PDB file of C-alpha atoms in Angstrom:
ATOM      1  CA  MET A   1      77.276-250.789 106.162  1.00 48.00           C
ATOM      2  CA  ASN A   2      76.832-252.985 102.710  1.00 61.00           C
ATOM      3  CA  LYS A   3      79.546-253.392 100.669  1.00 80.00           C
ATOM      4  CA  SER A   4      80.153-253.323  96.931  1.00 88.00           C
ATOM      5  CA  LEU A   5      81.646-256.488  95.730  1.00 91.00           C
ATOM      6  CA  LEU A   6      82.171-257.865  92.397  1.00 91.00           C
ATOM      7  CA  ASN A   7      81.590-261.541  91.521  1.00 92.00           C
ATOM      8  CA  LEU A   8      84.048-263.240  89.517  1.00 92.00           C
ATOM      9  CA  LYS A   9      82.982-267.296  89.809  1.00 95.00           C
ATOM     10  CA  GLN A  10      80.902-267.009  86.251  1.00 94.00           C
ATOM     11  CA  VAL A  11      83.973-265.358  84.211  1.00 93.00           C
ATOM     12  CA  ASN A  12      85.417-268.563  82.540  1.00 93.00           C
ATOM     13  CA  LYS A  13      81.521-269.076  81.177  1.00 92.00           C
ATOM     14  CA  GLY A  14      81.636-264.910  80.274  1.00 93.00           C
ATOM     15  CA  VAL A  15      79.381-263.628  83.373  1.00 94.00           C
ATOM     16  CA  VAL A  16      80.163-261.834  86.191  1.00 94.00           C
ATOM     17  CA  GLU A  17      78.283-259.936  88.561  1.00 94.00           C
ATOM     18  CA  TYR A  18      78.524-256.137  90.249  1.00 93.00           C
ATOM     19  CA  GLN A  19      76.865-255.846  93.670  1.00 91.00           C
ATOM     20  CA  GLY A  20      76.961-251.882  94.410  1.00 88.00           C
ATOM     21  CA  VAL A  21      75.707-250.311  96.846  1.00 84.00           C
ATOM     22  CA  PHE A  22      72.734-248.754  95.349  1.00 82.00           C
ATOM     23  CA  GLY A  23      72.092-251.922  93.057  1.00 87.00           C
ATOM     24  CA  LYS A  24      73.626-255.066  91.192  1.00 91.00           C
ATOM     25  CA  VAL A  25      75.201-256.043  87.586  1.00 91.00           C
ATOM     26  CA  LYS A  26      74.748-258.743  85.311  1.00 92.00           C
ATOM     27  CA  LEU A  27      76.650-259.523  82.202  1.00 92.00           C
ATOM     28  CA  GLN A  28      77.021-261.980  80.084  1.00 93.00           C
ATOM     29  CA  TYR A  29      79.406-261.915  77.274  1.00 93.00           C
ATOM     30  CA  GLN A  30      77.836-262.750  73.825  1.00 90.00           C
ATOM     31  CA  GLY A  31      80.833-262.535  71.189  1.00 85.00           C
ATOM     32  CA  LEU A  32      80.824-259.513  68.292  1.00 81.00           C
ATOM     33  CA  GLY A  33      77.219-258.746  70.036  1.00 80.00           C
ATOM     34  CA  LEU A  34      76.346-256.296  72.820  1.00 81.00           C
ATOM     35  CA  PRO A  35      77.071-258.164  76.237  1.00 87.00           C
ATOM     36  CA  LYS A  36      73.419-259.538  78.244  1.00 88.00           C
ATOM     37  CA  VAL A  37      72.836-257.132  80.681  1.00 89.00           C
ATOM     38  CA  TRP A  38      69.785-257.889  83.917  1.00 90.00           C
ATOM     39  CA  ARG A  39      69.935-254.907  86.898  1.00 87.00           C
ATOM     40  CA  ASN A  40      69.200-255.366  89.807  1.00 89.00           C
ATOM     41  CA  GLY A  41      67.057-259.038  88.368  1.00 91.00           C
ATOM     42  CA  ARG A  42      65.380-256.839  85.204  1.00 88.00           C
ATOM     43  CA  TYR A  43      66.702-257.705  81.894  1.00 88.00           C
ATOM     44  CA  HIS A  44      67.852-255.054  80.172  1.00 82.00           C
ATOM     45  CA  ASP A  45      66.218-254.622  76.827  1.00 79.00           C
ATOM     46  CA  TRP A  46      68.992-253.317  74.537  1.00 76.00           C
ATOM     47  CA  GLN A  47      66.337-251.963  71.591  1.00 72.00           C
ATOM     48  CA  LYS A  48      64.116-249.909  74.711  1.00 72.00           C
ATOM     49  CA  HIS A  49      67.326-249.045  76.792  1.00 66.00           C
ATOM     50  CA  PHE A  50      69.921-248.094  74.029  1.00 64.00           C
ATOM     51  CA  ALA A  51      69.953-244.303  75.031  1.00 61.00           C
ATOM     52  CA  VAL A  52      73.443-243.774  77.252  1.00 57.00           C
ATOM     53  CA  TYR A  53      71.966-242.294  80.715  1.00 59.00           C
ATOM     54  CA  GLN A  54      69.130-243.854  80.409  1.00 62.00           C
ATOM     55  CA  SER A  55      67.142-245.262  82.999  1.00 64.00           C
ATOM     56  CA  VAL A  56      66.090-248.557  83.941  1.00 63.00           C
ATOM     57  CA  ASP A  57      62.507-247.487  85.005  1.00 64.00           C
ATOM     58  CA  GLY A  58      62.180-244.458  82.105  1.00 64.00           C
ATOM     59  CA  ASN A  59      61.928-241.871  85.190  1.00 66.00           C
ATOM     60  CA  LYS A  60      64.242-238.966  84.593  1.00 67.00           C
ATOM     61  CA  ILE A  61      67.332-238.840  85.138  1.00 72.00           C
ATOM     62  CA  PRO A  62      69.745-235.292  85.579  1.00 78.00           C
ATOM     63  CA  VAL A  63      71.742-236.640  82.832  1.00 76.00           C
ATOM     64  CA  ASP A  64      69.880-237.771  78.824  1.00 75.00           C
ATOM     65  CA  LEU A  65      71.771-238.851  75.546  1.00 71.00           C
ATOM     66  CA  GLY A  66      69.550-239.561  73.494  1.00 68.00           C
ATOM     67  CA  TRP A  67      71.296-242.632  71.607  1.00 68.00           C
ATOM     68  CA  LYS A  68      71.579-240.740  68.104  1.00 72.00           C
ATOM     69  CA  GLU A  69      69.701-237.119  68.278  1.00 74.00           C
ATOM     70  CA  GLY A  70      72.149-235.203  69.005  1.00 78.00           C
ATOM     71  CA  LYS A  71      71.007-233.326  72.192  1.00 81.00           C
ATOM     72  CA  LEU A  72      72.502-233.835  75.795  1.00 82.00           C
ATOM     73  CA  ARG A  73      70.315-232.477  79.373  1.00 82.00           C
ATOM     74  CA  VAL A  74      71.896-231.832  82.382  1.00 86.00           C
ATOM     75  CA  GLU A  75      69.249-230.849  85.372  1.00 86.00           C
ATOM     76  CA  ALA A  76      70.813-231.035  88.827  1.00 83.00           C
ATOM     77  CA  GLY A  77      70.806-228.484  91.801  1.00 84.00           C
ATOM     78  CA  GLY A  78      67.922-226.120  90.210  1.00 86.00           C
ATOM     79  CA  TYR A  79      70.208-225.425  86.938  1.00 88.00           C
ATOM     80  CA  GLN A  80      69.719-227.144  83.722  1.00 89.00           C
ATOM     81  CA  PHE A  81      71.552-227.339  80.769  1.00 88.00           C
ATOM     82  CA  GLN A  82      70.964-228.430  77.305  1.00 86.00           C
ATOM     83  CA  SER A  83      73.430-228.420  73.736  1.00 86.00           C
ATOM     84  CA  GLN A  84      73.012-230.101  70.648  1.00 82.00           C
ATOM     85  CA  SER A  85      75.203-230.825  67.685  1.00 78.00           C
ATOM     86  CA  GLU A  86      74.170-230.726  64.158  1.00 67.00           C
TER      87      GLU A  86
END
């Protein structure tokens, strides 16, 4: 069985890597800006993936909360919930 692992070998350079059971995420500190992020070795482009809970490959996911859209959608177990703020 795979185990989760936190790699801190480059923490002094602002880089950490987490290996989970289903994937890997690597973060690089960028000062005041957003961190550089890699998901399973693929660079995370903040301009294309700024929405919370958005999948990397664009596939439909159970929780959808678009960036500054004010819409929350949850779909699970055959049920769907939607909410929108004004």
